[in-house]
Amino acid sequence: MIEPSRHVPLRTPPWSAFEASAAIEEIVADAAAHFDAERFWPAHPREDGRPDGMANLYFGAAGVMWGLDYLARSGATRTRLDFRPVLPRLLEASTAEFAPGQYSAHGAFLLGDLGAALVAMRTGPSADVADLVHERCERNSALPIRELMWGLPGSMLASVHMHAMTGEPRWRHVFTAQAGRLLDDLEDTALGPLWNQDLYGSVLPWLGPVHGYAGNMIPLLRGWEWLTRSQRARVADVVPRTLAATACRSDTGATWRAIATRSEPPSLCQHCHGAPGIVTTFSDAPFGSPEFDALLVEGGTFTWAAGPLAKGSNLCHGTGGNGYAFLKLHRRTGDPIWLEHARAFAMTAIAQCRDARAELRRGRFSLWTGDVGLAIYLWDCITAEPRFPTVDVL
């Protein structure tokens, strides 16, 4: 189930917090040097031909602005950039970018203007921006659920973040209404309770934390205190059953297919599909059992056996994102081996990032697919306190 072509050998330098801090400063300096107030950041050649100046939270300017601001707020970097003057431009660009898309009626967390509005609220809060976020979140109540990027799970997570920023009760009202609908649409199957994702022209039971089951569960776990007692009991019941029923186990551990009903062996071992994202998501679950925790450890074992990713150092499908599974297992189990694994992946990711920057003489300016996300992972390896960007913290 491990495809060698998708992975690279682990680099051998020992963990160094000094080296990790230096890499963070390099990434921040590179992003600051390439920023343009009108065009934001240039697109990377590996972003599938997307144009310069994208504005969204996933691979656009909103994510980079948030990441750089978060690194400064956290004390990870000495560099602090003031993006407040460009927030109107960011909102304008994100709305224009989002409008022609097939899901423009949705409050899209990662790929729409909802994410940019959240960043604007964090860095330059105002009542008007809060109202924009609320309007976008409410739109999803009458739309197909989709997944974390588009639709209900993203607006629920946005509501959790907004409540933390404002304390306003309206965010809980949006969340609770949408949580009820989300759980009502969970369907019993031979592989445990699942959602079918109506996405990009197909209706399929995706499993991962971006497009599927885990991603739909993320806001329910993050908003746990807002769920009713019966809703908590349902989540605590269905998650272990579904993960056990869909797990693909071997001598190297456990992983999961991208789509639950496919019969071929799983080929992807990255945050968005496969063991790393499942482990990262559900290691935060406020429930457990010996069997459930053992399954999560099996997922971490598989991720370590597979090794760093050939796609690079990023979060969504790179070495840094896979490393979060180890950080989360360290917090859940207390076993120091997982922190050692996370830091070993960090040293490899630093080398991957530097190699790619030397090749192109510039970095990859995005949060989920680029260098800023890696910088946050490195900081979490230093502090041993995992906070996955825009999911656990905003």
GROMACS .gro file of C-alpha atoms in nm:
model
  394
    1MET     CA    1   0.000   0.000   0.000
    2ILE     CA    2   0.304   0.227   0.018
    3GLU     CA    3   0.402   0.352  -0.326
    4PRO     CA    4   0.778   0.423  -0.319
    5SER     CA    5   0.755   0.675  -0.604
    6ARG     CA    6   0.539   0.902  -0.388
    7HIS     CA    7   0.795   0.917  -0.106
    8VAL     CA    8   1.158   1.010  -0.051
    9PRO     CA    9   1.417   0.895   0.204
   10LEU     CA   10   1.433   1.066   0.539
   11ARG     CA   11   1.717   1.318   0.565
   12THR     CA   12   1.957   1.243   0.848
   13PRO     CA   13   2.049   1.569   1.028
   14PRO     CA   14   1.952   1.563   1.397
   15TRP     CA   15   1.673   1.785   1.521
   16SER     CA   16   1.777   2.145   1.576
   17ALA     CA   17   1.538   2.407   1.710
   18PHE     CA   18   1.791   2.670   1.600
   19GLU     CA   19   1.779   2.537   1.242
   20ALA     CA   20   1.399   2.527   1.248
   21SER     CA   21   1.385   2.890   1.367
   22ALA     CA   22   1.629   2.993   1.095
   23ALA     CA   23   1.412   2.823   0.833
   24ILE     CA   24   1.105   3.008   0.962
   25GLU     CA   25   1.285   3.342   0.928
   26GLU     CA   26   1.397   3.250   0.574
   27ILE     CA   27   1.040   3.171   0.471
   28VAL     CA   28   0.902   3.491   0.625
   29ALA     CA   29   1.174   3.707   0.466
   30ASP     CA   30   1.117   3.548   0.125
   31ALA     CA   31   0.741   3.608   0.145
   32ALA     CA   32   0.790   3.968   0.259
   33ALA     CA   33   1.033   4.037  -0.025
   34HIS     CA   34   0.793   3.911  -0.293
   35PHE     CA   35   0.476   4.079  -0.165
   36ASP     CA   36   0.301   4.334  -0.386
   37ALA     CA   37   0.009   4.535  -0.246
   38GLU     CA   38  -0.185   4.512  -0.572
   39ARG     CA   39  -0.088   4.170  -0.712
   40PHE     CA   40  -0.013   3.998  -0.377
   41TRP     CA   41   0.221   3.703  -0.451
   42PRO     CA   42   0.328   3.526  -0.770
   43ALA     CA   43   0.185   3.181  -0.830
   44HIS     CA   44   0.413   2.882  -0.807
   45PRO     CA   45   0.478   2.665  -1.117
   46ARG     CA   46   0.346   2.363  -0.926
   47GLU     CA   47   0.006   2.523  -0.860
   48ASP     CA   48  -0.140   2.367  -1.177
   49GLY     CA   49  -0.116   2.678  -1.392
   50ARG     CA   50  -0.308   2.909  -1.162
   51PRO     CA   51  -0.250   3.282  -1.218
   52ASP     CA   52  -0.058   3.522  -0.998
   53GLY     CA   53  -0.244   3.706  -0.726
   54MET     CA   54  -0.490   3.441  -0.608
   55ALA     CA   55  -0.670   3.561  -0.295
   56ASN     CA   56  -0.819   3.258  -0.117
   57LEU     CA   57  -0.721   3.095   0.211
   58TYR     CA   58  -0.600   2.765   0.061
   59PHE     CA   59  -0.329   2.866  -0.188
   60GLY     CA   60  -0.385   3.243  -0.214
   61ALA     CA   61  -0.297   3.569  -0.047
   62ALA     CA   62  -0.545   3.536   0.241
   63GLY     CA   63  -0.366   3.226   0.364
   64VAL     CA   64  -0.021   3.382   0.336
   65MET     CA   65  -0.132   3.701   0.512
   66TRP     CA   66  -0.291   3.502   0.791
   67GLY     CA   67   0.014   3.274   0.824
   68LEU     CA   68   0.263   3.559   0.843
   69ASP     CA   69   0.046   3.743   1.095
   70TYR     CA   70   0.001   3.427   1.301
   71LEU     CA   71   0.375   3.357   1.309
   72ALA     CA   72   0.435   3.710   1.440
   73ARG     CA   73   0.154   3.686   1.697
   74SER     CA   74   0.290   3.352   1.817
   75GLY     CA   75   0.643   3.478   1.863
   76ALA     CA   76   0.781   3.252   1.591
   77THR     CA   77   0.931   3.541   1.393
   78ARG     CA   78   1.067   3.887   1.467
   79THR     CA   79   0.916   4.020   1.143
   80ARG     CA   80   0.571   4.178   1.167
   81LEU     CA   81   0.395   4.295   0.851
   82ASP     CA   82   0.088   4.520   0.862
   83PHE     CA   83  -0.165   4.397   0.604
   84ARG     CA   84  -0.451   4.620   0.721
   85PRO     CA   85  -0.407   4.870   0.433
   86VAL     CA   86  -0.457   4.594   0.173
   87LEU     CA   87  -0.758   4.422   0.332
   88PRO     CA   88  -1.012   4.604   0.111
   89ARG     CA   89  -0.815   4.492  -0.193
   90LEU     CA   90  -0.804   4.135  -0.057
   91LEU     CA   91  -1.181   4.125  -0.011
   92GLU     CA   92  -1.242   4.275  -0.353
   93ALA     CA   93  -1.007   4.027  -0.520
   94SER     CA   94  -1.145   3.725  -0.335
   95THR     CA   95  -1.503   3.813  -0.429
   96ALA     CA   96  -1.411   3.858  -0.795
   97GLU     CA   97  -1.214   3.534  -0.795
   98PHE     CA   98  -1.497   3.339  -0.636
   99ALA     CA   99  -1.795   3.478  -0.831
  100PRO     CA  100  -1.753   3.280  -1.157
  101GLY     CA  101  -1.710   2.944  -0.982
  102GLN     CA  102  -1.959   2.660  -0.976
  103TYR     CA  103  -2.014   2.699  -0.600
  104SER     CA  104  -2.038   3.077  -0.583
  105ALA     CA  105  -2.362   3.054  -0.382
  106HIS     CA  106  -2.174   2.882  -0.100
  107GLY     CA  107  -1.988   3.022   0.194
  108ALA     CA  108  -1.660   2.862   0.089
  109PHE     CA  109  -1.406   2.843   0.371
  110LEU     CA  110  -1.085   2.748   0.187
  111LEU     CA  111  -1.150   2.845  -0.174
  112GLY     CA  112  -1.399   3.132  -0.148
  113ASP     CA  113  -1.435   3.480  -0.008
  114LEU     CA  114  -1.546   3.348   0.333
  115GLY     CA  115  -1.185   3.261   0.411
  116ALA     CA  116  -1.057   3.601   0.304
  117ALA     CA  117  -1.324   3.771   0.516
  118LEU     CA  118  -1.215   3.567   0.818
  119VAL     CA  119  -0.856   3.683   0.767
  120ALA     CA  120  -0.975   4.042   0.738
  121MET     CA  121  -1.170   3.998   1.060
  122ARG     CA  122  -0.864   3.863   1.238
  123THR     CA  123  -0.623   4.133   1.119
  124GLY     CA  124  -0.856   4.433   1.087
  125PRO     CA  125  -1.183   4.354   1.263
  126SER     CA  126  -1.498   4.551   1.185
  127ALA     CA  127  -1.873   4.507   1.217
  128ASP     CA  128  -1.914   4.514   0.837
  129VAL     CA  129  -1.669   4.229   0.789
  130ALA     CA  130  -1.835   4.029   1.067
  131ASP     CA  131  -2.170   4.075   0.893
  132LEU     CA  132  -2.016   3.958   0.564
  133VAL     CA  133  -1.887   3.641   0.730
  134HIS     CA  134  -2.227   3.580   0.889
  135GLU     CA  135  -2.410   3.626   0.560
  136ARG     CA  136  -2.175   3.381   0.388
  137CYS     CA  137  -2.213   3.124   0.666
  138GLU     CA  138  -2.592   3.144   0.664
  139ARG     CA  139  -2.604   3.086   0.289
  140ASN     CA  140  -2.492   2.729   0.344
  141SER     CA  141  -2.791   2.633   0.558
  142ALA     CA  142  -3.008   2.563   0.254
  143LEU     CA  143  -2.738   2.426   0.021
  144PRO     CA  144  -2.585   2.081  -0.034
  145ILE     CA  145  -2.335   1.997   0.236
  146ARG     CA  146  -2.023   1.948   0.015
  147GLU     CA  147  -1.707   1.946   0.230
  148LEU     CA  148  -1.456   2.162   0.419
  149MET     CA  149  -1.352   2.364   0.114
  150TRP     CA  150  -1.706   2.434  -0.003
  151GLY     CA  151  -2.016   2.446   0.212
  152LEU     CA  152  -2.154   2.348   0.549
  153PRO     CA  153  -1.847   2.211   0.735
  154GLY     CA  154  -1.646   2.519   0.641
  155SER     CA  155  -1.913   2.762   0.757
  156MET     CA  156  -1.949   2.573   1.084
  157LEU     CA  157  -1.575   2.595   1.144
  158ALA     CA  158  -1.583   2.965   1.051
  159SER     CA  159  -1.858   3.012   1.313
  160VAL     CA  160  -1.638   2.853   1.579
  161HIS     CA  161  -1.351   3.087   1.488
  162MET     CA  162  -1.579   3.392   1.479
  163HIS     CA  163  -1.726   3.315   1.819
  164ALA     CA  164  -1.374   3.296   1.960
  165MET     CA  165  -1.300   3.639   1.811
  166THR     CA  166  -1.626   3.818   1.897
  167GLY     CA  167  -1.817   3.622   2.161
  168GLU     CA  168  -2.141   3.698   1.976
  169PRO     CA  169  -2.421   3.442   2.021
  170ARG     CA  170  -2.521   3.449   1.654
  171TRP     CA  171  -2.226   3.223   1.565
  172ARG     CA  172  -2.350   2.949   1.794
  173HIS     CA  173  -2.696   2.977   1.640
  174VAL     CA  174  -2.557   2.922   1.289
  175PHE     CA  175  -2.339   2.635   1.406
  176THR     CA  176  -2.608   2.445   1.594
  177ALA     CA  177  -2.857   2.465   1.307
  178GLN     CA  178  -2.598   2.340   1.058
  179ALA     CA  179  -2.465   2.072   1.293
  180GLY     CA  180  -2.814   1.925   1.317
  181ARG     CA  181  -2.845   1.910   0.941
  182LEU     CA  182  -2.497   1.765   0.898
  183LEU     CA  183  -2.565   1.481   1.142
  184ASP     CA  184  -2.910   1.417   0.996
  185ASP     CA  185  -2.750   1.353   0.656
  186LEU     CA  186  -2.512   1.088   0.791
  187GLU     CA  187  -2.614   0.759   0.628
  188ASP     CA  188  -2.572   0.407   0.769
  189THR     CA  189  -2.378   0.182   0.530
  190ALA     CA  190  -2.198  -0.152   0.539
  191LEU     CA  191  -1.881   0.049   0.606
  192GLY     CA  192  -2.029   0.241   0.895
  193PRO     CA  193  -2.211   0.577   0.892
  194LEU     CA  194  -2.085   0.790   0.601
  195TRP     CA  195  -2.165   1.101   0.400
  196ASN     CA  196  -2.183   1.102   0.023
  197GLN     CA  197  -2.010   1.414  -0.107
  198ASP     CA  198  -2.190   1.578  -0.400
  199LEU     CA  199  -1.879   1.738  -0.542
  200TYR     CA  200  -1.737   1.832  -0.882
  201GLY     CA  201  -2.002   1.634  -1.068
  202SER     CA  202  -1.973   1.311  -0.866
  203VAL     CA  203  -2.148   1.173  -0.558
  204LEU     CA  204  -1.896   0.967  -0.359
  205PRO     CA  205  -1.814   0.881   0.005
  206TRP     CA  206  -1.481   1.059   0.041
  207LEU     CA  207  -1.298   1.000   0.369
  208GLY     CA  208  -1.025   1.261   0.415
  209PRO     CA  209  -1.011   1.588   0.611
  210VAL     CA  210  -1.036   1.821   0.311
  211HIS     CA  211  -1.295   1.660   0.087
  212GLY     CA  212  -1.470   1.400   0.300
  213TYR     CA  213  -1.577   1.233   0.621
  214ALA     CA  214  -1.297   1.360   0.844
  215GLY     CA  215  -1.344   1.714   0.714
  216ASN     CA  216  -1.714   1.701   0.798
  217MET     CA  217  -1.628   1.580   1.147
  218ILE     CA  218  -1.374   1.859   1.209
  219PRO     CA  219  -1.628   2.132   1.300
  220LEU     CA  220  -1.824   1.887   1.516
  221LEU     CA  221  -1.506   1.816   1.714
  222ARG     CA  222  -1.405   2.184   1.728
  223GLY     CA  223  -1.754   2.287   1.838
  224TRP     CA  224  -1.800   1.994   2.075
  225GLU     CA  225  -1.931   2.207   2.361
  226TRP     CA  226  -2.211   2.335   2.137
  227LEU     CA  227  -2.344   1.989   2.053
  228THR     CA  228  -2.631   1.837   2.247
  229ARG     CA  229  -2.565   1.534   2.466
  230SER     CA  230  -2.728   1.306   2.208
  231GLN     CA  231  -2.524   1.458   1.925
  232ARG     CA  232  -2.200   1.402   2.115
  233ALA     CA  233  -2.301   1.043   2.184
  234ARG     CA  234  -2.375   0.991   1.813
  235VAL     CA  235  -2.038   1.127   1.702
  236ALA     CA  236  -1.853   0.926   1.967
  237ASP     CA  237  -2.036   0.615   1.846
  238VAL     CA  238  -2.005   0.652   1.470
  239VAL     CA  239  -1.644   0.770   1.437
  240PRO     CA  240  -1.475   0.458   1.582
  241ARG     CA  241  -1.710   0.230   1.387
  242THR     CA  242  -1.652   0.402   1.054
  243LEU     CA  243  -1.277   0.432   1.094
  244ALA     CA  244  -1.246   0.066   1.191
  245ALA     CA  245  -1.469  -0.048   0.903
  246THR     CA  246  -1.284   0.156   0.641
  247ALA     CA  247  -0.927   0.100   0.766
  248CYS     CA  248  -0.684  -0.088   0.542
  249ARG     CA  249  -0.450  -0.273   0.778
  250SER     CA  250  -0.115  -0.437   0.705
  251ASP     CA  251   0.214  -0.518   0.873
  252THR     CA  252   0.315  -0.153   0.824
  253GLY     CA  253   0.012  -0.011   1.004
  254ALA     CA  254  -0.326   0.123   0.896
  255THR     CA  255  -0.433   0.367   0.630
  256TRP     CA  256  -0.751   0.470   0.454
  257ARG     CA  257  -0.863   0.500   0.093
  258ALA     CA  258  -0.954   0.839  -0.050
  259ILE     CA  259  -1.302   0.700  -0.130
  260ALA     CA  260  -1.454   0.452   0.113
  261THR     CA  261  -1.621   0.226  -0.143
  262ARG     CA  262  -1.326   0.179  -0.378
  263SER     CA  263  -1.176  -0.172  -0.377
  264GLU     CA  264  -0.821  -0.103  -0.497
  265PRO     CA  265  -0.543  -0.065  -0.239
  266PRO     CA  266  -0.499   0.293  -0.115
  267SER     CA  267  -0.213   0.474  -0.289
  268LEU     CA  268  -0.209   0.815  -0.119
  269CYS     CA  269  -0.050   0.876   0.219
  270GLN     CA  270  -0.084   1.250   0.274
  271HIS     CA  271  -0.290   1.490   0.481
  272CYS     CA  272  -0.581   1.522   0.238
  273HIS     CA  273  -0.609   1.147   0.166
  274GLY     CA  274  -0.484   0.855   0.372
  275ALA     CA  275  -0.357   0.786   0.722
  276PRO     CA  276  -0.194   1.123   0.807
  277GLY     CA  277  -0.509   1.332   0.776
  278ILE     CA  278  -0.726   1.077   0.953
  279VAL     CA  279  -0.483   1.059   1.245
  280THR     CA  280  -0.440   1.438   1.259
  281THR     CA  281  -0.817   1.491   1.266
  282PHE     CA  282  -0.924   1.226   1.512
  283SER     CA  283  -0.634   1.245   1.755
  284ASP     CA  284  -0.818   1.552   1.883
  285ALA     CA  285  -1.138   1.356   1.949
  286PRO     CA  286  -1.270   1.413   2.305
  287PHE     CA  287  -1.354   1.043   2.331
  288GLY     CA  288  -1.169   0.718   2.288
  289SER     CA  289  -1.120   0.354   2.374
  290PRO     CA  290  -0.819   0.123   2.371
  291GLU     CA  291  -0.922  -0.005   2.028
  292PHE     CA  292  -0.979   0.343   1.884
  293ASP     CA  293  -0.650   0.478   2.017
  294ALA     CA  294  -0.464   0.171   1.891
  295LEU     CA  295  -0.607   0.232   1.543
  296LEU     CA  296  -0.482   0.591   1.546
  297VAL     CA  297  -0.137   0.467   1.649
  298GLU     CA  298  -0.148   0.220   1.358
  299GLY     CA  299  -0.216   0.514   1.128
  300GLY     CA  300   0.084   0.697   1.268
  301THR     CA  301   0.299   0.386   1.224
  302PHE     CA  302   0.195   0.364   0.859
  303THR     CA  303   0.273   0.733   0.804
  304TRP     CA  304   0.622   0.688   0.949
  305ALA     CA  305   0.684   0.372   0.743
  306ALA     CA  306   0.582   0.552   0.424
  307GLY     CA  307   0.831   0.833   0.487
  308PRO     CA  308   0.844   1.196   0.371
  309LEU     CA  309   0.653   1.290   0.059
  310ALA     CA  310   0.810   1.348  -0.281
  311LYS     CA  311   0.564   1.631  -0.351
  312GLY     CA  312   0.755   1.861  -0.117
  313SER     CA  313   0.735   2.015   0.225
  314ASN     CA  314   0.380   2.156   0.231
  315LEU     CA  315   0.076   2.076   0.448
  316CYS     CA  316  -0.193   1.938   0.219
  317HIS     CA  317   0.019   1.683   0.034
  318GLY     CA  318   0.368   1.723   0.171
  319THR     CA  319   0.606   1.623   0.446
  320GLY     CA  320   0.496   1.897   0.688
  321GLY     CA  321   0.133   1.796   0.671
  322ASN     CA  322   0.215   1.432   0.739
  323GLY     CA  323   0.424   1.537   1.037
  324TYR     CA  324   0.117   1.681   1.208
  325ALA     CA  325  -0.007   1.325   1.259
  326PHE     CA  326   0.296   1.261   1.481
  327LEU     CA  327   0.253   1.586   1.675
  328LYS     CA  328  -0.112   1.506   1.743
  329LEU     CA  329  -0.028   1.150   1.852
  330HIS     CA  330   0.238   1.285   2.086
  331ARG     CA  331  -0.020   1.506   2.252
  332ARG     CA  332  -0.279   1.227   2.271
  333THR     CA  333  -0.053   0.945   2.390
  334GLY     CA  334   0.232   1.125   2.566
  335ASP     CA  335   0.478   0.891   2.392
  336PRO     CA  336   0.796   1.089   2.307
  337ILE     CA  337   0.864   0.877   1.998
  338TRP     CA  338   0.596   1.070   1.810
  339LEU     CA  339   0.762   1.404   1.881
  340GLU     CA  340   1.090   1.254   1.760
  341HIS     CA  341   0.918   1.143   1.439
  342ALA     CA  342   0.762   1.487   1.389
  343ARG     CA  343   1.095   1.660   1.430
  344ALA     CA  344   1.269   1.417   1.196
  345PHE     CA  345   1.010   1.499   0.930
  346ALA     CA  346   1.067   1.869   1.006
  347MET     CA  347   1.438   1.845   0.926
  348THR     CA  348   1.361   1.669   0.597
  349ALA     CA  349   1.095   1.929   0.513
  350ILE     CA  350   1.344   2.213   0.575
  351ALA     CA  351   1.584   2.055   0.327
  352GLN     CA  352   1.305   2.003   0.072
  353CYS     CA  353   1.195   2.366   0.105
  354ARG     CA  354   1.548   2.500   0.066
  355ASP     CA  355   1.617   2.276  -0.234
  356ALA     CA  356   1.302   2.395  -0.409
  357ARG     CA  357   1.377   2.760  -0.332
  358ALA     CA  358   1.732   2.726  -0.466
  359GLU     CA  359   1.600   2.569  -0.786
  360LEU     CA  360   1.352   2.851  -0.861
  361ARG     CA  361   1.522   3.132  -0.663
  362ARG     CA  362   1.195   3.199  -0.480
  363GLY     CA  363   0.957   3.020  -0.252
  364ARG     CA  364   0.605   2.885  -0.280
  365PHE     CA  365   0.373   3.151  -0.143
  366SER     CA  366   0.068   2.974  -0.008
  367LEU     CA  367  -0.053   2.840   0.325
  368TRP     CA  368  -0.185   2.490   0.262
  369THR     CA  369   0.040   2.406  -0.035
  370GLY     CA  370   0.346   2.622   0.027
  371ASP     CA  371   0.620   2.746   0.256
  372VAL     CA  372   0.422   2.950   0.509
  373GLY     CA  373   0.231   2.641   0.618
  374LEU     CA  374   0.563   2.464   0.665
  375ALA     CA  375   0.688   2.752   0.881
  376ILE     CA  376   0.390   2.703   1.114
  377TYR     CA  377   0.458   2.330   1.130
  378LEU     CA  378   0.821   2.402   1.224
  379TRP     CA  379   0.705   2.635   1.502
  380ASP     CA  380   0.472   2.364   1.632
  381CYS     CA  381   0.764   2.119   1.633
  382ILE     CA  382   0.964   2.368   1.841
  383THR     CA  383   0.683   2.422   2.091
  384ALA     CA  384   0.544   2.064   2.074
  385GLU     CA  385   0.196   2.222   2.064
  386PRO     CA  386   0.021   2.125   1.738
  387ARG     CA  387  -0.229   2.376   1.598
  388PHE     CA  388  -0.310   2.291   1.238
  389PRO     CA  389  -0.342   2.620   1.047
  390THR     CA  390  -0.695   2.757   0.994
  391VAL     CA  391  -0.847   2.438   1.137
  392ASP     CA  392  -0.729   2.440   1.499
  393VAL     CA  393  -0.641   2.809   1.509
  394LEU     CA  394  -0.724   3.124   1.313
   0.00000   0.00000   0.00000
